[in-house]
Short mmCIF file of C-alpha atoms in Angstrom, two decimals:
data_model
loop_
_atom_site.label_atom_id
_atom_site.label_comp_id
_atom_site.label_asym_id
_atom_site.label_seq_id
_atom_site.Cartn_x
_atom_site.Cartn_y
_atom_site.Cartn_z
CA MET A 1035 175.54 112.08 -42.89
CA SER A 1036 177.82 113.82 -40.42
CA LEU A 1037 178.41 117.02 -42.35
CA LYS A 1038 174.67 117.30 -42.79
CA ARG A 1039 174.43 117.64 -39.01
CA ILE A 1040 176.79 120.60 -39.17
CA ALA A 1041 174.76 122.13 -41.98
CA SER A 1042 171.55 121.51 -40.06
CA SER A 1043 172.56 124.24 -37.61
CA GLN A 1044 172.08 126.88 -40.32
CA LEU A 1045 169.99 129.96 -39.57
CA LEU A 1046 167.08 130.89 -41.81
CA SER A 1047 167.94 134.57 -41.54
CA LYS A 1048 169.74 136.27 -44.41
CA SER A 1049 173.25 137.64 -44.19
CA HIS A 1050 175.23 139.70 -46.69
CA PHE A 1051 176.20 136.59 -48.67
CA GLY A 1052 173.00 134.57 -48.34
CA PHE A 1053 172.01 132.32 -45.44
CA ARG A 1054 174.46 132.22 -42.56
CA THR A 1055 175.22 129.44 -40.11
CA THR A 1056 174.57 129.34 -36.39
CA ALA A 1057 177.95 127.85 -35.61
CA VAL A 1058 179.35 128.00 -32.11
CA ARG A 1059 179.75 131.66 -31.10
CA LEU A 1060 183.03 132.04 -29.35
CA PRO A 1061 182.65 133.54 -25.86
CA ALA A 1062 184.71 136.51 -24.69
CA THR A 1063 185.86 134.78 -21.50
CA SER A 1064 189.33 134.67 -19.93
CA LEU A 1065 190.29 138.12 -21.13
CA PRO A 1066 193.90 138.58 -22.26
CA SER A 1067 196.46 140.50 -20.29
CA PRO A 1068 196.51 144.33 -20.52
CA GLN A 1069 199.56 143.98 -22.77
CA GLN A 1070 197.64 141.71 -25.14
CA GLN A 1071 194.62 144.03 -25.10
CA HIS A 1072 196.89 146.92 -26.01
CA GLN A 1073 198.39 144.92 -28.86
CA ARG A 1074 194.96 143.92 -30.12
CA SER A 1075 193.72 147.51 -30.19
CA TYR A 1076 196.45 148.47 -32.65
CA SER A 1077 197.35 145.28 -34.47
CA SER A 1078 194.18 143.24 -34.93
CA ILE A 1079 190.69 143.76 -36.29
CA ASN A 1080 189.52 140.76 -34.23
CA CYS A 1081 188.22 142.71 -31.22
CA ASN A 1082 184.98 140.81 -30.58
CA THR A 1083 186.43 137.47 -29.48
CA GLN A 1084 189.53 136.41 -27.57
CA TYR A 1085 190.48 133.67 -30.02
CA ASN A 1086 193.91 134.03 -31.61
CA ILE A 1087 194.27 131.27 -34.19
CA CYS A 1088 191.98 128.96 -36.15
CA PHE A 1089 192.90 125.82 -38.08
CA VAL A 1090 190.79 124.60 -41.02
CA ARG A 1091 191.50 121.52 -43.10
CA HIS A 1092 190.66 121.91 -46.80
CA GLY A 1093 187.40 120.70 -48.36
CA GLN A 1094 186.98 117.43 -50.23
CA SER A 1095 189.34 116.99 -53.18
CA THR A 1096 188.97 114.54 -56.03
CA TRP A 1097 191.33 112.05 -54.40
CA ASN A 1098 189.62 112.40 -51.00
CA ARG A 1099 186.46 111.40 -52.81
CA ASP A 1100 188.23 108.49 -54.50
CA ASN A 1101 189.92 107.36 -51.24
CA ARG A 1102 193.44 107.68 -52.66
CA PHE A 1103 196.70 108.72 -50.97
CA ILE A 1104 197.37 112.31 -52.06
CA GLY A 1105 200.50 113.84 -50.52
CA TRP A 1106 201.90 116.68 -52.65
CA THR A 1107 199.73 115.80 -55.66
CA ASP A 1108 197.77 118.90 -56.66
CA THR A 1109 194.21 117.55 -56.71
CA PRO A 1110 191.38 120.12 -57.04
CA LEU A 1111 188.31 120.49 -54.85
CA THR A 1112 185.19 118.64 -55.90
CA GLU A 1113 181.87 120.48 -55.96
CA ASP A 1114 181.20 118.92 -52.54
CA GLY A 1115 184.55 120.29 -51.42
CA VAL A 1116 183.50 123.77 -52.51
CA LEU A 1117 180.34 123.42 -50.42
CA GLU A 1118 182.35 122.18 -47.43
CA ALA A 1119 184.64 125.20 -47.67
CA ARG A 1120 181.69 127.58 -47.92
CA VAL A 1121 180.02 126.02 -44.87
CA ALA A 1122 183.31 126.46 -42.96
CA GLY A 1123 183.27 130.12 -43.94
CA GLN A 1124 179.66 130.44 -42.79
CA MET A 1125 180.56 128.92 -39.42
CA LEU A 1126 183.42 131.37 -39.01
CA GLN A 1127 181.25 134.30 -40.03
CA SER A 1128 178.71 133.36 -37.38
CA SER A 1129 181.40 132.83 -34.73
CA GLY A 1130 182.37 136.49 -34.64
CA MET A 1131 186.04 135.85 -35.47
CA LEU A 1132 187.88 138.13 -37.89
CA PHE A 1133 191.33 137.41 -39.26
CA ASP A 1134 194.28 139.69 -39.93
CA GLU A 1135 196.05 137.28 -42.25
CA ALA A 1136 195.81 133.73 -43.60
CA HIS A 1137 198.47 131.08 -44.20
CA THR A 1138 198.19 128.03 -46.44
CA SER A 1139 200.13 125.62 -48.65
CA LEU A 1140 201.09 125.72 -52.33
CA LEU A 1141 198.39 123.16 -53.19
CA ARG A 1142 195.18 124.36 -54.78
CA ARG A 1143 192.81 122.34 -52.61
CA CYS A 1144 194.01 124.49 -49.71
CA ILE A 1145 194.33 127.72 -51.66
CA ARG A 1146 190.79 127.48 -52.97
CA THR A 1147 189.41 126.52 -49.57
CA THR A 1148 191.10 129.63 -48.14
CA ASN A 1149 189.57 131.83 -50.82
CA LEU A 1150 186.09 130.40 -50.34
CA VAL A 1151 186.24 130.72 -46.55
CA LEU A 1152 187.34 134.36 -46.78
CA MET A 1153 184.65 135.12 -49.38
CA GLU A 1154 181.94 133.81 -47.07
CA MET A 1155 183.35 135.97 -44.28
CA GLY A 1156 183.69 139.05 -46.47
CA GLN A 1157 187.42 139.10 -45.72
CA GLU A 1158 188.96 138.69 -49.16
CA TYR A 1159 191.08 141.78 -48.43
CA ILE A 1160 193.45 140.20 -45.89
CA PRO A 1161 196.91 138.93 -46.91
CA VAL A 1162 197.10 135.23 -47.84
CA ASN A 1163 200.58 133.72 -47.53
CA LYS A 1164 201.42 130.44 -49.30
CA HIS A 1165 204.42 128.25 -48.58
CA TRP A 1166 205.59 124.72 -49.33
CA ARG A 1167 206.41 124.12 -45.66
CA LEU A 1168 202.65 123.97 -45.09
CA ASN A 1169 202.17 121.30 -47.80
CA GLU A 1170 200.73 117.92 -46.89
CA ARG A 1171 203.21 115.26 -45.82
CA SER A 1172 204.70 113.15 -48.59
CA TYR A 1173 203.11 109.70 -48.74
CA GLY A 1174 205.99 108.37 -50.84
CA ASP A 1175 205.24 105.42 -53.08
CA LEU A 1176 201.70 105.13 -51.68
CA VAL A 1177 200.65 108.27 -53.60
CA GLY A 1178 197.83 107.51 -56.01
CA LEU A 1179 196.93 104.13 -54.46
CA ASN A 1180 193.50 103.37 -53.04
CA LYS A 1181 193.72 103.39 -49.23
CA LYS A 1182 191.38 100.47 -48.67
CA GLU A 1183 193.23 98.33 -51.21
CA VAL A 1184 196.50 99.12 -49.40
CA VAL A 1185 194.83 98.06 -46.11
CA LYS A 1186 193.82 94.74 -47.69
CA LYS A 1187 197.41 94.16 -48.84
CA PHE A 1188 199.40 95.33 -45.79
CA GLY A 1189 196.90 95.21 -42.92
CA VAL A 1190 195.18 97.79 -40.74
CA GLU A 1191 197.99 98.27 -38.22
CA GLN A 1192 200.70 98.83 -40.82
CA VAL A 1193 198.63 101.36 -42.76
CA LYS A 1194 197.65 103.16 -39.58
CA ARG A 1195 201.33 103.50 -38.65
CA TRP A 1196 202.13 104.85 -42.10
CA ARG A 1197 199.27 107.34 -41.90
CA ARG A 1198 199.24 108.41 -38.25
CA SER A 1199 202.39 107.39 -36.34
CA TYR A 1200 205.08 109.91 -35.47
CA ASP A 1201 208.22 108.37 -36.93
CA GLU A 1202 207.37 105.60 -39.42
CA PRO A 1203 207.33 106.90 -43.02
CA PRO A 1204 205.73 105.07 -45.96
CA PRO A 1205 207.97 103.48 -48.63
CA PRO A 1206 209.94 106.19 -50.51
CA MET A 1207 208.65 107.47 -53.83
CA ARG A 1208 210.35 106.15 -56.95
CA ASP A 1209 212.11 108.79 -59.06
CA ASN A 1210 209.97 107.83 -62.06
CA HIS A 1211 206.68 107.94 -60.12
CA ASP A 1212 203.91 109.50 -62.24
CA HIS A 1213 203.10 112.00 -59.48
CA HIS A 1214 206.61 112.92 -58.37
CA PRO A 1215 206.73 116.62 -57.38
CA GLN A 1216 209.99 117.07 -59.32
CA PHE A 1217 207.88 117.35 -62.47
CA ASP A 1218 205.86 120.25 -61.02
CA PRO A 1219 207.21 123.69 -62.02
CA ARG A 1220 206.32 125.29 -58.69
CA TYR A 1221 209.11 123.27 -57.06
CA ARG A 1222 211.72 123.84 -59.77
CA LEU A 1223 213.92 125.98 -57.48
CA MET A 1224 213.86 123.54 -54.55
CA LEU A 1225 214.34 120.11 -56.11
CA ASP A 1226 216.86 119.07 -53.45
CA GLU A 1227 214.30 119.73 -50.69
CA ILE A 1228 211.46 117.64 -52.12
CA PRO A 1229 210.91 114.72 -49.72
CA ARG A 1230 210.72 111.20 -51.14
CA SER A 1231 208.60 110.16 -48.15
CA GLU A 1232 207.78 111.66 -44.77
CA ALA A 1233 206.75 110.55 -41.32
CA LEU A 1234 204.91 113.10 -39.21
CA LYS A 1235 208.26 113.79 -37.53
CA CYS A 1236 209.60 115.11 -40.86
CA THR A 1237 206.49 117.19 -41.53
CA ARG A 1238 206.73 118.65 -38.04
CA ALA A 1239 210.36 119.65 -38.62
CA ARG A 1240 209.50 121.75 -41.69
CA SER A 1241 206.29 123.19 -40.28
CA LYS A 1242 208.24 124.20 -37.14
CA ILE A 1243 210.41 126.49 -39.23
CA TYR A 1244 207.34 128.21 -40.63
CA TRP A 1245 205.76 128.48 -37.18
CA ASP A 1246 208.89 129.97 -35.62
CA ASP A 1247 209.70 132.38 -38.47
CA VAL A 1248 206.22 133.52 -39.55
CA ILE A 1249 203.25 132.37 -37.47
CA ALA A 1250 204.63 132.96 -33.97
CA PRO A 1251 205.85 136.52 -34.68
CA SER A 1252 202.44 137.43 -36.13
CA LEU A 1253 200.67 136.02 -33.09
CA ARG A 1254 202.99 137.87 -30.73
CA SER A 1255 202.24 141.12 -32.55
CA GLY A 1256 198.58 140.65 -31.61
CA LYS A 1257 197.26 139.41 -34.96
CA THR A 1258 194.56 136.76 -35.37
CA LEU A 1259 195.48 134.04 -37.88
CA LEU A 1260 193.67 131.59 -40.12
CA ILE A 1261 195.69 128.49 -41.02
CA VAL A 1262 194.16 126.44 -43.85
CA GLY A 1263 196.05 123.22 -44.24
CA HIS A 1264 196.15 119.49 -44.81
CA GLU A 1265 195.43 116.88 -42.19
CA ASN A 1266 199.01 115.93 -41.42
CA ASN A 1267 200.62 119.34 -41.57
CA LEU A 1268 197.86 120.56 -39.23
CA ARG A 1269 198.42 117.55 -36.98
CA SER A 1270 202.10 118.52 -36.77
CA LEU A 1271 201.25 122.10 -35.77
CA ILE A 1272 198.60 121.04 -33.26
CA MET A 1273 200.92 118.40 -31.80
CA ARG A 1274 203.43 121.14 -31.04
CA LEU A 1275 200.81 123.58 -29.80
CA GLU A 1276 199.13 121.08 -27.47
CA GLY A 1277 202.30 119.27 -26.39
CA ILE A 1278 200.97 115.90 -27.57
CA LYS A 1279 203.46 113.07 -27.03
CA PRO A 1280 204.86 111.15 -30.05
CA GLU A 1281 203.32 107.90 -28.79
CA ASP A 1282 199.86 109.53 -28.55
CA ILE A 1283 199.72 111.43 -31.85
CA ILE A 1284 198.72 108.24 -33.71
CA ASN A 1285 195.25 108.68 -32.18
CA LEU A 1286 194.66 112.21 -33.54
CA SER A 1287 192.71 112.62 -36.79
CA LEU A 1288 191.14 115.83 -38.12
CA PRO A 1289 187.94 116.31 -40.14
CA ARG A 1290 187.72 118.33 -43.32
CA ALA A 1291 186.44 121.91 -43.28
CA VAL A 1292 185.44 122.19 -39.60
CA PRO A 1293 187.16 125.21 -37.99
CA LEU A 1294 189.14 124.55 -34.79
CA ALA A 1295 189.65 127.79 -32.82
CA TYR A 1296 192.18 128.39 -30.05
CA ARG A 1297 192.73 130.99 -27.37
CA LEU A 1298 196.42 131.36 -26.54
CA ASP A 1299 198.23 132.83 -23.57
CA ILE A 1300 201.09 135.28 -23.87
CA ASN A 1301 203.51 132.35 -24.35
CA LEU A 1302 201.41 131.00 -27.25
CA LYS A 1303 200.17 128.05 -25.19
CA PRO A 1304 196.50 126.98 -25.44
CA LEU A 1305 194.10 128.26 -22.82
CA ALA A 1306 191.48 125.81 -21.59
CA ARG A 1307 188.12 125.68 -23.32
CA PRO A 1308 185.33 127.66 -21.62
CA ASP A 1309 183.94 124.40 -20.19
CA GLY A 1310 187.37 123.49 -18.79
CA LYS A 1311 187.39 120.14 -20.60
CA LEU A 1312 189.21 118.67 -23.56
CA ASP A 1313 187.14 118.26 -26.72
CA GLU A 1314 184.88 115.21 -26.81
CA ALA A 1315 185.55 114.43 -30.48
CA THR A 1316 189.21 113.48 -30.00
CA GLY A 1317 189.67 113.77 -26.22
CA MET A 1318 193.01 115.51 -26.84
CA LEU A 1319 192.43 119.18 -27.66
CA ASN A 1320 191.84 122.48 -25.88
CA GLY A 1321 190.52 124.05 -29.07
CA THR A 1322 186.84 124.63 -29.86
CA TRP A 1323 185.25 122.88 -32.86
CA LEU A 1324 182.85 125.40 -34.39
CA GLY A 1325 180.77 122.56 -35.84
CA GLY A 1326 180.33 120.94 -32.42
CA ASP A 1327 182.11 117.94 -30.89
CA ASP A 1328 179.36 115.44 -31.74
CA ALA A 1329 179.37 116.25 -35.45
CA VAL A 1330 183.18 116.08 -35.61
CA GLN A 1331 183.17 112.70 -33.87
CA GLU A 1332 180.66 111.40 -36.40
CA ILE A 1333 182.81 112.58 -39.31
CA LEU A 1334 185.92 110.95 -37.86
CA GLU A 1335 184.10 107.64 -37.38
CA ARG A 1336 182.96 107.71 -41.00
CA ASP A 1337 186.49 108.54 -42.21
CA HIS A 1338 187.89 105.62 -40.20
CA LYS A 1339 185.44 103.20 -41.82
CA GLN A 1340 186.21 104.62 -45.26
CA VAL A 1341 189.88 103.67 -44.92
CA TYR A 1342 190.15 100.72 -42.52
CA ASP A 1343 186.87 98.78 -42.54
CA THR A 1344 187.28 96.36 -45.44
CA SER A 1345 183.77 94.97 -44.81
CA VAL A 1346 182.36 98.30 -46.05
CA GLN A 1347 182.29 97.99 -49.82
CA GLN A 1348 180.64 101.29 -50.75
CA ASN A 1349 182.53 104.55 -51.05
CA LEU A 1350 181.28 106.60 -48.09
CA GLU A 1351 182.31 109.83 -49.85
CA GLU A 1352 179.67 109.19 -52.50
CA GLY A 1353 176.15 107.83 -52.75
CA SER A 1354 172.64 108.91 -51.80
CA ASP A 1355 173.50 110.32 -48.37
CA ARG A 1356 176.13 112.57 -49.90
CA ASP A 1357 173.68 113.74 -52.57
CA LYS A 1358 171.07 114.57 -49.94
CA TRP A 1359 173.63 116.50 -47.92
CA ARG A 1360 174.75 118.44 -51.01
CA ARG A 1361 171.22 119.47 -52.00
CA TRP A 1362 170.37 120.49 -48.44
CA THR A 1363 173.56 122.52 -48.06
CA GLU A 1364 173.04 124.33 -51.37
CA MET A 1365 169.56 125.28 -50.22
CA ALA A 1366 170.78 126.32 -46.75
CA ILE A 1367 173.62 128.49 -48.04
CA GLY A 1368 171.31 130.08 -50.59
CA GLU A 1369 172.09 132.24 -53.57
CA PRO A 1370 174.55 135.02 -52.72
CA GLU A 1371 173.23 138.57 -52.86
CA ASP A 1372 176.54 140.30 -53.54
CA GLU A 1373 177.02 140.62 -57.31
CA SER A 1374 180.78 140.16 -57.26
CA PHE A 1375 180.40 137.02 -55.14
CA GLU A 1376 177.68 135.74 -57.46
CA ALA A 1377 179.94 136.23 -60.47
CA HIS A 1378 182.68 134.31 -58.72
CA SER A 1379 180.23 131.57 -57.77
CA ARG A 1380 179.06 131.21 -61.37
CA SER A 1381 182.63 130.74 -62.55
CA HIS A 1382 183.81 128.51 -59.69
CA VAL A 1383 181.06 126.92 -57.60
CA HIS A 1384 178.72 125.71 -60.33
CA ARG A 1385 181.17 124.27 -62.83
CA ASN A 1386 182.02 120.58 -62.87
CA LEU A 1387 185.55 120.34 -61.48
CA ASN A 1388 185.65 116.58 -61.85
CA ASN A 1389 185.52 116.77 -65.65
CA ARG A 1390 188.01 119.62 -65.88
CA SER A 1391 191.71 119.09 -66.41
CA ASN A 1392 193.73 122.05 -65.14
CA GLY A 1393 197.36 122.72 -65.78
CA VAL A 1394 199.71 123.41 -62.88
CA ARG A 1395 199.45 126.93 -61.51
CA PRO A 1396 202.69 128.09 -59.92
CA THR A 1397 202.23 130.14 -56.77
CA SER A 1398 204.71 132.44 -55.09
CA GLU A 1399 206.26 131.90 -51.71
CA LEU A 1400 206.66 134.42 -48.91
CA ASN A 1401 209.33 136.90 -49.88
CA GLY A 1402 212.42 136.20 -47.82
CA GLN A 1403 210.58 135.13 -44.67
CA VAL A 1404 211.07 131.38 -44.81
CA LYS A 1405 213.46 129.28 -46.83
#
């Protein structure tokens, strides 16, 4: 199991919150300009590494597990998803990065991943900003359908274009669709802006507004940011950051809960990795995968089979390998020593989310920063 390989890099030494990971420690190479150093000394608590921004996709949700199209549907994390988020936090704790603020969507699979990551890092105190412009792309009328069944009906190439191409959206969502966001109270003041379906081009247009109005000014002030998002809204941000061409973005996929850290120059363009090469997992990125390129590549290969390989009958998100990985990760993370963390774990980590039906929890947007 690919995530087991990431977990297998865990240290056996104790940290404040239990066992900590030996994720990639980010080197302090290619020092920033004197202006950036001056900004960092006053604006950021991240003085031990030169990394400016880190992207993390949320942990496994119930519909990830069930291989269903999700979009704006507010599916919760599974217990495996909680573990994935905690391992991501352990990797970040071991990397030496510290964040000044975090940004995420209005969907609870991202919000909870953010909280768990920051708990593992001991950084619950930083501001966490939530906004609908960081929501997952709308999958239109595909929402709720099993991905592999859709592949069987429409073919691999069509589904890949719907999922990964730049400008081909899925069929629009019917107004009476069971999972239409118009029925969700958190969007009651923006009904006219709810998309019926989105291509990545549409998702990029709305995430660009958030980047320009919120993320970029924070980065320019010298702050270090954590962005916890969904695969496609992160793809849209990374596409812009890396300058990936529309015809090439179809080849970029992102794993769940593996931090991707970037060093940026004064113009907010990516600096090369310390080895001077693009990542081996995707062959497209200047960022550093804290779980290692090999492990990320293995995850992406599994995810591809889960969706497109109709000869694979079993659900690769479940089964004996997943159970082994879960037990090993629970043992590796260990029981937390901090009492407040332990109380939170008892109420969140160890309950069965899959058998729990939660009501919608409205969450506030940034006050006046982005419309």
